[in-house]
PDB file of C-alpha atoms in Angstrom:
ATOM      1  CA  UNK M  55     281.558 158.043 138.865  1.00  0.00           C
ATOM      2  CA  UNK M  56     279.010 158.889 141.405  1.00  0.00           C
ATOM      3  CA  UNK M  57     279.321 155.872 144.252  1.00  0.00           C
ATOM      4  CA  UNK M  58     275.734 155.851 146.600  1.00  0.00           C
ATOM      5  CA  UNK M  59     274.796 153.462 149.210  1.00  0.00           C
ATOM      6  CA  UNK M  60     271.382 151.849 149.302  1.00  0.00           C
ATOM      7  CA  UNK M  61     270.416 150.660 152.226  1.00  0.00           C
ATOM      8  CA  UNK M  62     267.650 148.191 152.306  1.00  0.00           C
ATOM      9  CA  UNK M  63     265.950 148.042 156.063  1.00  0.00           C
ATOM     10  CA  UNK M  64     263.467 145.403 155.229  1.00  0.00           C
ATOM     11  CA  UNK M  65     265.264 142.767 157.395  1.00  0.00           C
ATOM     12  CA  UNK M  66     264.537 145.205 159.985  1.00  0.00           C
ATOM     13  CA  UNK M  67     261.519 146.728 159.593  1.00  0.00           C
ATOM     14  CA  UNK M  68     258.425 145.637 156.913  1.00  0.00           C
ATOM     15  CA  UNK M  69     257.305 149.822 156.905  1.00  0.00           C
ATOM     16  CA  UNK M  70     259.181 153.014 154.914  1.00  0.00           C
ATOM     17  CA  UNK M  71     261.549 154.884 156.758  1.00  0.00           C
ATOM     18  CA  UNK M  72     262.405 158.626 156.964  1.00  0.00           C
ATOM     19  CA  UNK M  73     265.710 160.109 157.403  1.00  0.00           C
ATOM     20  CA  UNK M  74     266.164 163.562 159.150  1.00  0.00           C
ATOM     21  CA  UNK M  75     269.374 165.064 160.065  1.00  0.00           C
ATOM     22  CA  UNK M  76     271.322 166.771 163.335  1.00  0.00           C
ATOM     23  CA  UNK M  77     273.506 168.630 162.051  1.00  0.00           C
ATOM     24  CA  UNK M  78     275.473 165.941 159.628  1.00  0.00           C
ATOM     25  CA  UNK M  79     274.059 162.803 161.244  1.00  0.00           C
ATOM     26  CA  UNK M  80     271.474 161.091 159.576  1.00  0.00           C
ATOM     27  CA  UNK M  81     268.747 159.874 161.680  1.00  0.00           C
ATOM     28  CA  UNK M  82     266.134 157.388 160.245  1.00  0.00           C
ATOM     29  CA  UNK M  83     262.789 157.151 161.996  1.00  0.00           C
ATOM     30  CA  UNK M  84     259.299 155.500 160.791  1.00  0.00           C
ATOM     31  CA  UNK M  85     257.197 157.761 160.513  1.00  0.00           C
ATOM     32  CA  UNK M  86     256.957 161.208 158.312  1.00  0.00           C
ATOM     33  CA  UNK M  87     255.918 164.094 161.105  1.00  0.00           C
ATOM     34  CA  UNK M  88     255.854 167.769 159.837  1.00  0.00           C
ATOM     35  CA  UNK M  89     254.546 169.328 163.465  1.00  0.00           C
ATOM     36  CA  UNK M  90     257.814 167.873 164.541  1.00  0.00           C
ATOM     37  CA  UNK M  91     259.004 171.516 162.469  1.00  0.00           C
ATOM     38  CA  UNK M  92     258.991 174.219 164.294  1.00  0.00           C
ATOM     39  CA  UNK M  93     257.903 176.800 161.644  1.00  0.00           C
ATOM     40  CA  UNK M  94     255.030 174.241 160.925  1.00  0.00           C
ATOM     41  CA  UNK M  95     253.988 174.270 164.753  1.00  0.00           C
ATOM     42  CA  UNK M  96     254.229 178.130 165.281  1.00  0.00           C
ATOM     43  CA  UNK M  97     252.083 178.305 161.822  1.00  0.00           C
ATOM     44  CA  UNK M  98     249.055 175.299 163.309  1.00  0.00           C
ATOM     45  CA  UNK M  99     249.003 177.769 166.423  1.00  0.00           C
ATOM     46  CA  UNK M 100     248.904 181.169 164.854  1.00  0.00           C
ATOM     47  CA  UNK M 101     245.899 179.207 162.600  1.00  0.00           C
ATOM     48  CA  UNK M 102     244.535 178.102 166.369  1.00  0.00           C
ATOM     49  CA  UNK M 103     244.653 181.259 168.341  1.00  0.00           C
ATOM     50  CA  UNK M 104     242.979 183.382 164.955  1.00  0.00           C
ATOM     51  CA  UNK M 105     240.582 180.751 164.673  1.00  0.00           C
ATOM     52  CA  UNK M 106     239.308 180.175 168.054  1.00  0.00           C
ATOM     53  CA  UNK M 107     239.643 184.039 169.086  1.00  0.00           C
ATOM     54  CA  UNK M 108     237.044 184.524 166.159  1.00  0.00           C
ATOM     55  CA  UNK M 109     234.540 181.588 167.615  1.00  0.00           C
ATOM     56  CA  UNK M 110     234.831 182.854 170.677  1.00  0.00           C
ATOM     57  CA  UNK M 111     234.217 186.712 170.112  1.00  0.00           C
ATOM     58  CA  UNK M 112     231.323 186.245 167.568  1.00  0.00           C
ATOM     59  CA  UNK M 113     229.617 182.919 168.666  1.00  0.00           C
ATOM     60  CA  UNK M 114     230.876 181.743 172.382  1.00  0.00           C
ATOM     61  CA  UNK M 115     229.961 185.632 173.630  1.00  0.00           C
ATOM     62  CA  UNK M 116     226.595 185.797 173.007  1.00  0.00           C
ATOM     63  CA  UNK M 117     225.906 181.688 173.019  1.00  0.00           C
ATOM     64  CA  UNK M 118     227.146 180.240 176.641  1.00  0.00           C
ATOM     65  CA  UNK M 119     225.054 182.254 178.660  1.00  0.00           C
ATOM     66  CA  UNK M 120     222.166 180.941 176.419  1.00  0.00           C
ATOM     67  CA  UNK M 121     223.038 177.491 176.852  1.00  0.00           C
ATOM     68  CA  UNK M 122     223.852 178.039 180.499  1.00  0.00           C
ATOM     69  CA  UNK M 123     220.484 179.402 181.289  1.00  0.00           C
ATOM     70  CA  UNK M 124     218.716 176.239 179.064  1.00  0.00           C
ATOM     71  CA  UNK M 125     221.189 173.528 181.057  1.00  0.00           C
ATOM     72  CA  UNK M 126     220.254 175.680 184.338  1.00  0.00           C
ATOM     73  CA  UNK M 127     216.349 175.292 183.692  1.00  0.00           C
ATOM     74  CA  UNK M 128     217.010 171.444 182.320  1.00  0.00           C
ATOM     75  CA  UNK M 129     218.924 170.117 185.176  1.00  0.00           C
ATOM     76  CA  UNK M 130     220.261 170.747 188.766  1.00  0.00           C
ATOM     77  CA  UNK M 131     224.064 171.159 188.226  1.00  0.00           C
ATOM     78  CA  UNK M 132     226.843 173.204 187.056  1.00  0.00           C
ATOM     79  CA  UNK M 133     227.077 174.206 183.393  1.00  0.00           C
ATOM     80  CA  UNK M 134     230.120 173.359 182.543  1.00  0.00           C
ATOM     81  CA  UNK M 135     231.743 169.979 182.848  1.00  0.00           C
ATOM     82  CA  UNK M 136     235.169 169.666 183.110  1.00  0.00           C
ATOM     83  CA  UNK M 137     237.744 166.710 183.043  1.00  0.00           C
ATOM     84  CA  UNK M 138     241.242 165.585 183.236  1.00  0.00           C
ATOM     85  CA  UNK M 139     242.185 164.052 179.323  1.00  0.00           C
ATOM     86  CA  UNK M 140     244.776 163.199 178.016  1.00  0.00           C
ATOM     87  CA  UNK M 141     247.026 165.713 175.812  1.00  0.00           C
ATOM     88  CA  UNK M 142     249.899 166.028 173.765  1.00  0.00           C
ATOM     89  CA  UNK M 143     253.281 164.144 175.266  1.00  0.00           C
ATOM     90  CA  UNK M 144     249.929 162.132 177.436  1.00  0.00           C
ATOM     91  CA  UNK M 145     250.207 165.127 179.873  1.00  0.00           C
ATOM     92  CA  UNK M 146     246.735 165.333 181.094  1.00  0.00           C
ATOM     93  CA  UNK M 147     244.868 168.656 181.634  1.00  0.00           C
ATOM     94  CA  UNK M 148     241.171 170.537 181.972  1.00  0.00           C
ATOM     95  CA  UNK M 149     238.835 169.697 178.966  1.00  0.00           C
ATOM     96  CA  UNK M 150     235.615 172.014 179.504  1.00  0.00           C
ATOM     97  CA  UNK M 151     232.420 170.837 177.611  1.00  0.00           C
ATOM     98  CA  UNK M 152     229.000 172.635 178.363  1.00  0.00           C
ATOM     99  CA  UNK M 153     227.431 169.776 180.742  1.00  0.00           C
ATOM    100  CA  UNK M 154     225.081 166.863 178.969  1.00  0.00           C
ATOM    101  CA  UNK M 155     224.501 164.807 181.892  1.00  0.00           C
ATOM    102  CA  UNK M 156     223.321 164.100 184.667  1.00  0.00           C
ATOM    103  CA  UNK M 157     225.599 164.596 187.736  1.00  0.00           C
ATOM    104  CA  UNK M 158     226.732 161.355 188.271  1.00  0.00           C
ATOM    105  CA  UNK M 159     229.737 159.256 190.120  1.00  0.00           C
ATOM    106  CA  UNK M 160     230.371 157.569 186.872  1.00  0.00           C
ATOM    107  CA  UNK M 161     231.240 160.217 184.433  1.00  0.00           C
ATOM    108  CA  UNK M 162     235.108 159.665 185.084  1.00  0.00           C
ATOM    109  CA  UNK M 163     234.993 155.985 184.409  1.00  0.00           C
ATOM    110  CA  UNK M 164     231.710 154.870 182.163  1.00  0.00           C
ATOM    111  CA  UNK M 165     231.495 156.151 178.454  1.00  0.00           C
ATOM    112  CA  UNK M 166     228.489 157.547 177.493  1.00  0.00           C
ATOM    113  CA  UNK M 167     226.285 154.870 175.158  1.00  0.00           C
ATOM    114  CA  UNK M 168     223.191 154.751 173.268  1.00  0.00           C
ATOM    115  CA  UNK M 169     220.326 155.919 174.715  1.00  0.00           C
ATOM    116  CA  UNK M 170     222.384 156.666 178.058  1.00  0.00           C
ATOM    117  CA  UNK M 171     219.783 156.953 180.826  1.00  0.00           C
ATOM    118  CA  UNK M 172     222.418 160.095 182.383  1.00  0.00           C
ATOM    119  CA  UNK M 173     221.685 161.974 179.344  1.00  0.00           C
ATOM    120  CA  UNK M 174     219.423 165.449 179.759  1.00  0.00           C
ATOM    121  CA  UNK M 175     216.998 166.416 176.687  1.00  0.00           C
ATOM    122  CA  UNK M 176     218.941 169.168 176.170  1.00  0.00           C
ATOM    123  CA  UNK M 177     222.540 167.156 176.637  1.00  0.00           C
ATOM    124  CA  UNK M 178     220.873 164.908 173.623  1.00  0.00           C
ATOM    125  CA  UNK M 179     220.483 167.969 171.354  1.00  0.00           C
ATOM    126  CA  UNK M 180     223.853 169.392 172.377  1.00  0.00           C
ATOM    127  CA  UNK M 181     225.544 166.032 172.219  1.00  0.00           C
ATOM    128  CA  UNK M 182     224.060 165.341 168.055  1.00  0.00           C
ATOM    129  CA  UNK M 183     224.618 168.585 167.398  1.00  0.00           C
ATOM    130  CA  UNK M 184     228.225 169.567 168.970  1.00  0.00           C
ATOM    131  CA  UNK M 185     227.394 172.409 170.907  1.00  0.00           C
ATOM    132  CA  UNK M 186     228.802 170.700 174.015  1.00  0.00           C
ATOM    133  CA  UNK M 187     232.437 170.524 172.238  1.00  0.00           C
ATOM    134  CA  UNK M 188     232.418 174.799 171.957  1.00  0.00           C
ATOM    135  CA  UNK M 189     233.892 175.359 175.357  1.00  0.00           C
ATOM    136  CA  UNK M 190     237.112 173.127 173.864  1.00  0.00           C
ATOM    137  CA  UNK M 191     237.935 176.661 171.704  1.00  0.00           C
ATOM    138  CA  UNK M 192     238.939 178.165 175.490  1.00  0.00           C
ATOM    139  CA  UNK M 193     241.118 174.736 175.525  1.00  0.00           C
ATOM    140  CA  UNK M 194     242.447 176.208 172.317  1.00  0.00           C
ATOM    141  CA  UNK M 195     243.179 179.731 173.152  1.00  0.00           C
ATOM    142  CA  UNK M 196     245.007 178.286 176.456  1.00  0.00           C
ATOM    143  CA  UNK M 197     246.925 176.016 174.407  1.00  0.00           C
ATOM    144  CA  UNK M 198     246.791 172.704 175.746  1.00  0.00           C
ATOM    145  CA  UNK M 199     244.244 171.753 172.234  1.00  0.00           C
ATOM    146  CA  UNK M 200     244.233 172.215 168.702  1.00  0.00           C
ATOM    147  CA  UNK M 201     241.476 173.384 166.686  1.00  0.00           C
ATOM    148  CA  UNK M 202     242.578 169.864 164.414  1.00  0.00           C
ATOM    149  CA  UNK M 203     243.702 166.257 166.204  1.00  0.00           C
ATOM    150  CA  UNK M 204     242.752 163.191 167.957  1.00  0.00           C
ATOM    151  CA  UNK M 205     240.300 164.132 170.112  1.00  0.00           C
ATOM    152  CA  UNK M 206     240.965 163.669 173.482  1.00  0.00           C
ATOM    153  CA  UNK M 207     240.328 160.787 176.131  1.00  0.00           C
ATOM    154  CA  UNK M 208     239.237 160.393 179.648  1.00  0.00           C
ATOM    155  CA  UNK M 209     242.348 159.120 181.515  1.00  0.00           C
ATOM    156  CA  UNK M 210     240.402 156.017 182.247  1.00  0.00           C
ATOM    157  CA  UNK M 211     240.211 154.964 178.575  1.00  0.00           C
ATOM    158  CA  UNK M 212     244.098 156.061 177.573  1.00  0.00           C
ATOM    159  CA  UNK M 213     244.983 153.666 180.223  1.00  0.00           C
ATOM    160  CA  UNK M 214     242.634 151.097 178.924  1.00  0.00           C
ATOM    161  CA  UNK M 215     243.426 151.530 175.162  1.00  0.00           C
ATOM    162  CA  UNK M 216     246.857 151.785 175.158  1.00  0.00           C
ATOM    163  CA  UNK M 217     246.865 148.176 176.346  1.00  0.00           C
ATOM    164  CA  UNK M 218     244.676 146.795 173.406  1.00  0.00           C
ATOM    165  CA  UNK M 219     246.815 148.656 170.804  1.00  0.00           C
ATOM    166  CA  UNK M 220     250.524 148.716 170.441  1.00  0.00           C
ATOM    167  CA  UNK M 221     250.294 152.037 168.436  1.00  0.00           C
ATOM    168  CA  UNK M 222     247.596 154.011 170.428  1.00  0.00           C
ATOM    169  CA  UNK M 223     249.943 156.334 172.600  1.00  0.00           C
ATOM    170  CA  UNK M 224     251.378 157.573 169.302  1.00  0.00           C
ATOM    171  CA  UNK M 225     248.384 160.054 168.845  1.00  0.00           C
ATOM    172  CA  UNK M 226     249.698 162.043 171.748  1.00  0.00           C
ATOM    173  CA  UNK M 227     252.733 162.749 169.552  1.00  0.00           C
ATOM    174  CA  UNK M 228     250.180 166.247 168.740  1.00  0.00           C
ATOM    175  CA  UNK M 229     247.438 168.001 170.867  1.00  0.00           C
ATOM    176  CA  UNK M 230     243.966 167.033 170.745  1.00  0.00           C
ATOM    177  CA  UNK M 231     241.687 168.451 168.545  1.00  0.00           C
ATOM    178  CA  UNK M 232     238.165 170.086 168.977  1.00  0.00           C
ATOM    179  CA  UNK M 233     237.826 167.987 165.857  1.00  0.00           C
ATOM    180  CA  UNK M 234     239.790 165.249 163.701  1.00  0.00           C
ATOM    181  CA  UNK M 235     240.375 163.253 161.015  1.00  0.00           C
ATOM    182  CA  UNK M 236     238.888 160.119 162.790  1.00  0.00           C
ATOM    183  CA  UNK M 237     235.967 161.708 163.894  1.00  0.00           C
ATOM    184  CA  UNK M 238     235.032 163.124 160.506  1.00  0.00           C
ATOM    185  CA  UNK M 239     235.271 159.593 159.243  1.00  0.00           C
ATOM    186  CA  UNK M 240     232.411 158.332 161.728  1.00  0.00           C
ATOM    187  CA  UNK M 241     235.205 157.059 164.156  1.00  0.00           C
ATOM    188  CA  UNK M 242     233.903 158.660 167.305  1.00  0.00           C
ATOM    189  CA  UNK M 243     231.719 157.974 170.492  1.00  0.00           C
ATOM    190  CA  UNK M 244     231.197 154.935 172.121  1.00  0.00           C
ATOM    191  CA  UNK M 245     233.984 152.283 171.080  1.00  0.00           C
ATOM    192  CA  UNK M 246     232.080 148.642 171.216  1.00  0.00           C
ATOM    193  CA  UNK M 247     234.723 146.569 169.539  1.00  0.00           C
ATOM    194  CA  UNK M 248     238.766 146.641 168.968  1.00  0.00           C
ATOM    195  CA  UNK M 249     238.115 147.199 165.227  1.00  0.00           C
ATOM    196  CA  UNK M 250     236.560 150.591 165.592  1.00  0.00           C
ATOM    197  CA  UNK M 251     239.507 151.423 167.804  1.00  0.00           C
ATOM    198  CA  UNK M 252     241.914 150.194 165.325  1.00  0.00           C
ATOM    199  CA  UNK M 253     240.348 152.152 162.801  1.00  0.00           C
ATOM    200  CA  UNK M 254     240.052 155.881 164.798  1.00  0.00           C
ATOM    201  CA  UNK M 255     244.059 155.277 165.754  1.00  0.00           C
ATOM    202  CA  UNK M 256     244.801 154.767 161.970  1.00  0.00           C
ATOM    203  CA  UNK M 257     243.111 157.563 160.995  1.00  0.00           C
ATOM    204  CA  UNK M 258     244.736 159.657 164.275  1.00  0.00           C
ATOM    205  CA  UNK M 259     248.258 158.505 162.717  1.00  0.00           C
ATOM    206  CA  UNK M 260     247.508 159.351 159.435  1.00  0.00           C
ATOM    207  CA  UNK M 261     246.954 163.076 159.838  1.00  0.00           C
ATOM    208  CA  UNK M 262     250.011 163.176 162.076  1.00  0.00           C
ATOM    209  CA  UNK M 263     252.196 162.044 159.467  1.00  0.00           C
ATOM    210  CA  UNK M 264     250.249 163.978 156.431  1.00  0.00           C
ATOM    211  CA  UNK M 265     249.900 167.356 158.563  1.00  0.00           C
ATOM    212  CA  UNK M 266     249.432 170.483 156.228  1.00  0.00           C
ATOM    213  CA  UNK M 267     247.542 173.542 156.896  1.00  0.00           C
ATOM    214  CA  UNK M 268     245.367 173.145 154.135  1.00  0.00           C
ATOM    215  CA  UNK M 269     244.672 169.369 155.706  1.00  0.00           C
ATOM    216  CA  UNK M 270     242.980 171.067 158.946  1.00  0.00           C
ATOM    217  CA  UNK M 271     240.480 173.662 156.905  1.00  0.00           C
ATOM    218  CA  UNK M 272     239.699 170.334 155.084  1.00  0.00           C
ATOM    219  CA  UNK M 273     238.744 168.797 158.375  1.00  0.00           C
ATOM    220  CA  UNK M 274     236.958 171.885 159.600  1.00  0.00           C
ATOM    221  CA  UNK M 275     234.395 172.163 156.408  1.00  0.00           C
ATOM    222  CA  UNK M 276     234.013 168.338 156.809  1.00  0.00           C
ATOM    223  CA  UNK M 277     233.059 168.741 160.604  1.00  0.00           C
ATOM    224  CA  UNK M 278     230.202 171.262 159.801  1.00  0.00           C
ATOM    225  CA  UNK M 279     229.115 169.299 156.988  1.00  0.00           C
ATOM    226  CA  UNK M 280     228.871 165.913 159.163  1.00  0.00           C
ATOM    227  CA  UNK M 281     227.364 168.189 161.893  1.00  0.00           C
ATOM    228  CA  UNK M 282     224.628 169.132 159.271  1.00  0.00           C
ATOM    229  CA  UNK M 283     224.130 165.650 157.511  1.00  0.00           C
ATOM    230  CA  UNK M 284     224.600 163.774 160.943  1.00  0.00           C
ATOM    231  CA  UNK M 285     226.537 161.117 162.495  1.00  0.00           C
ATOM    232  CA  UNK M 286     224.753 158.285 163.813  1.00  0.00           C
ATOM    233  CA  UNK M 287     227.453 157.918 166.238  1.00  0.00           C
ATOM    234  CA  UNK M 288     226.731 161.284 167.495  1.00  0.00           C
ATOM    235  CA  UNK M 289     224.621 160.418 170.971  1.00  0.00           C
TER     236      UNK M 289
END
């Protein structure tokens, strides 16, 4: 006969449970993560550096010093903003973004809302369109972002988050995304109640543990075709 052991966890833990192995001993953890493979991780960032080496060549080239002569002529400032977010492993680092408002002492502290008063004409195009997210592909090429993830937050707000939410800090399992799952879902922008940050850390986990290549290209089509339609949370 063929003698197997079935454990049953549920006195434990009310969620499924994956085993993985070290050599011969079996480790259980709760949650399914392919990037946690290294082939899969080498194949995300060969699809990353091909991907964003192409934005930047034929669009990023010719673009930023378009934009930076339009945010130039719009507002007194520099042209790009950059700010410490939080990353993979919650190792913060230098998010660049083409500049939407303007210079302020809040930026590091106060999320942008409807109808924000520190928002240029241009930064309002930009901002509904996603031009100011385009500078995130250098991000990319540097490494420290994805082209696909949870998009990154200002320190301010991981601090502030991961309080509300037991689960938050378990989006920095991956690097942030120019895009993500979340965000194509209309979970983005200005969070006004714990329910819409419930929902854009469900979504963050989800793709996590249902990574495939195929999953990001998904995302990416869905990005421009939100971009075209567009978000109402886009401000």
């Amino acid at each position: 006969i063929r003698f197997k052991f079935v454990p049953d966890f549920h006195l434990f833990v009310n969620r499924n449970i994956y085993i993985d192995f070290v050599e011969d001993i079996p480790i259980l953890s709760l949650r399914s993560e392919p990037l946690d493979d290294i082939s899969a991780r080498i194949k995300k960032r060969m699809f990353d550096l091909a991907f964003s080496f192409f934005v930047i060549v034929l669009v990023l080239s010719w673009l930023v010093p378009i934009i930076a002569l339009l945010i130039k002529l719009n507002s007194k400032g520099p042209v790009f903003f950059v700010q410490l977010r939080s990353g993979r492993d919650n190792k913060s680092f230098r998010c660049f973004k083409f500049r939407t408002l303007r210079v302020n002492k809040e930026a590091d502290v106060k999320q942008v809302t409807k109808n924000d008063s520190r928002i240029t004409p241009l930064g309002r195009f930009m901002r509904k369109s996603n031009i100011d997210e385009l500078p995130q592909f250098f991000n990319v090429l540097i490494g420290n972002m994805s082209i696909v993830g949870p998009r990154p937050h200002m320190l301010r707000h991981t601090e502030d988050y991961s309080q509300l939410l037991n689960e938050y800090m378990v989006r920095h399992f991956v690097k942030p995304g120019v895009t993500g799952w979340a965000q194509v879902h209309g979970y983005r922008g200005e969070i006004k109640q714990r329910e819409q940050l419930r929902k854009r850390i469900e979504h963050d986990i989800w793709y996590l543990e249902n990574w495939r290549l195929w999953l990001d290209i998904r995302i990416i089509f869905l990005t421009i075709y939100v971009t075209i339609k567009g978000d109402k949370n886009a401000y």
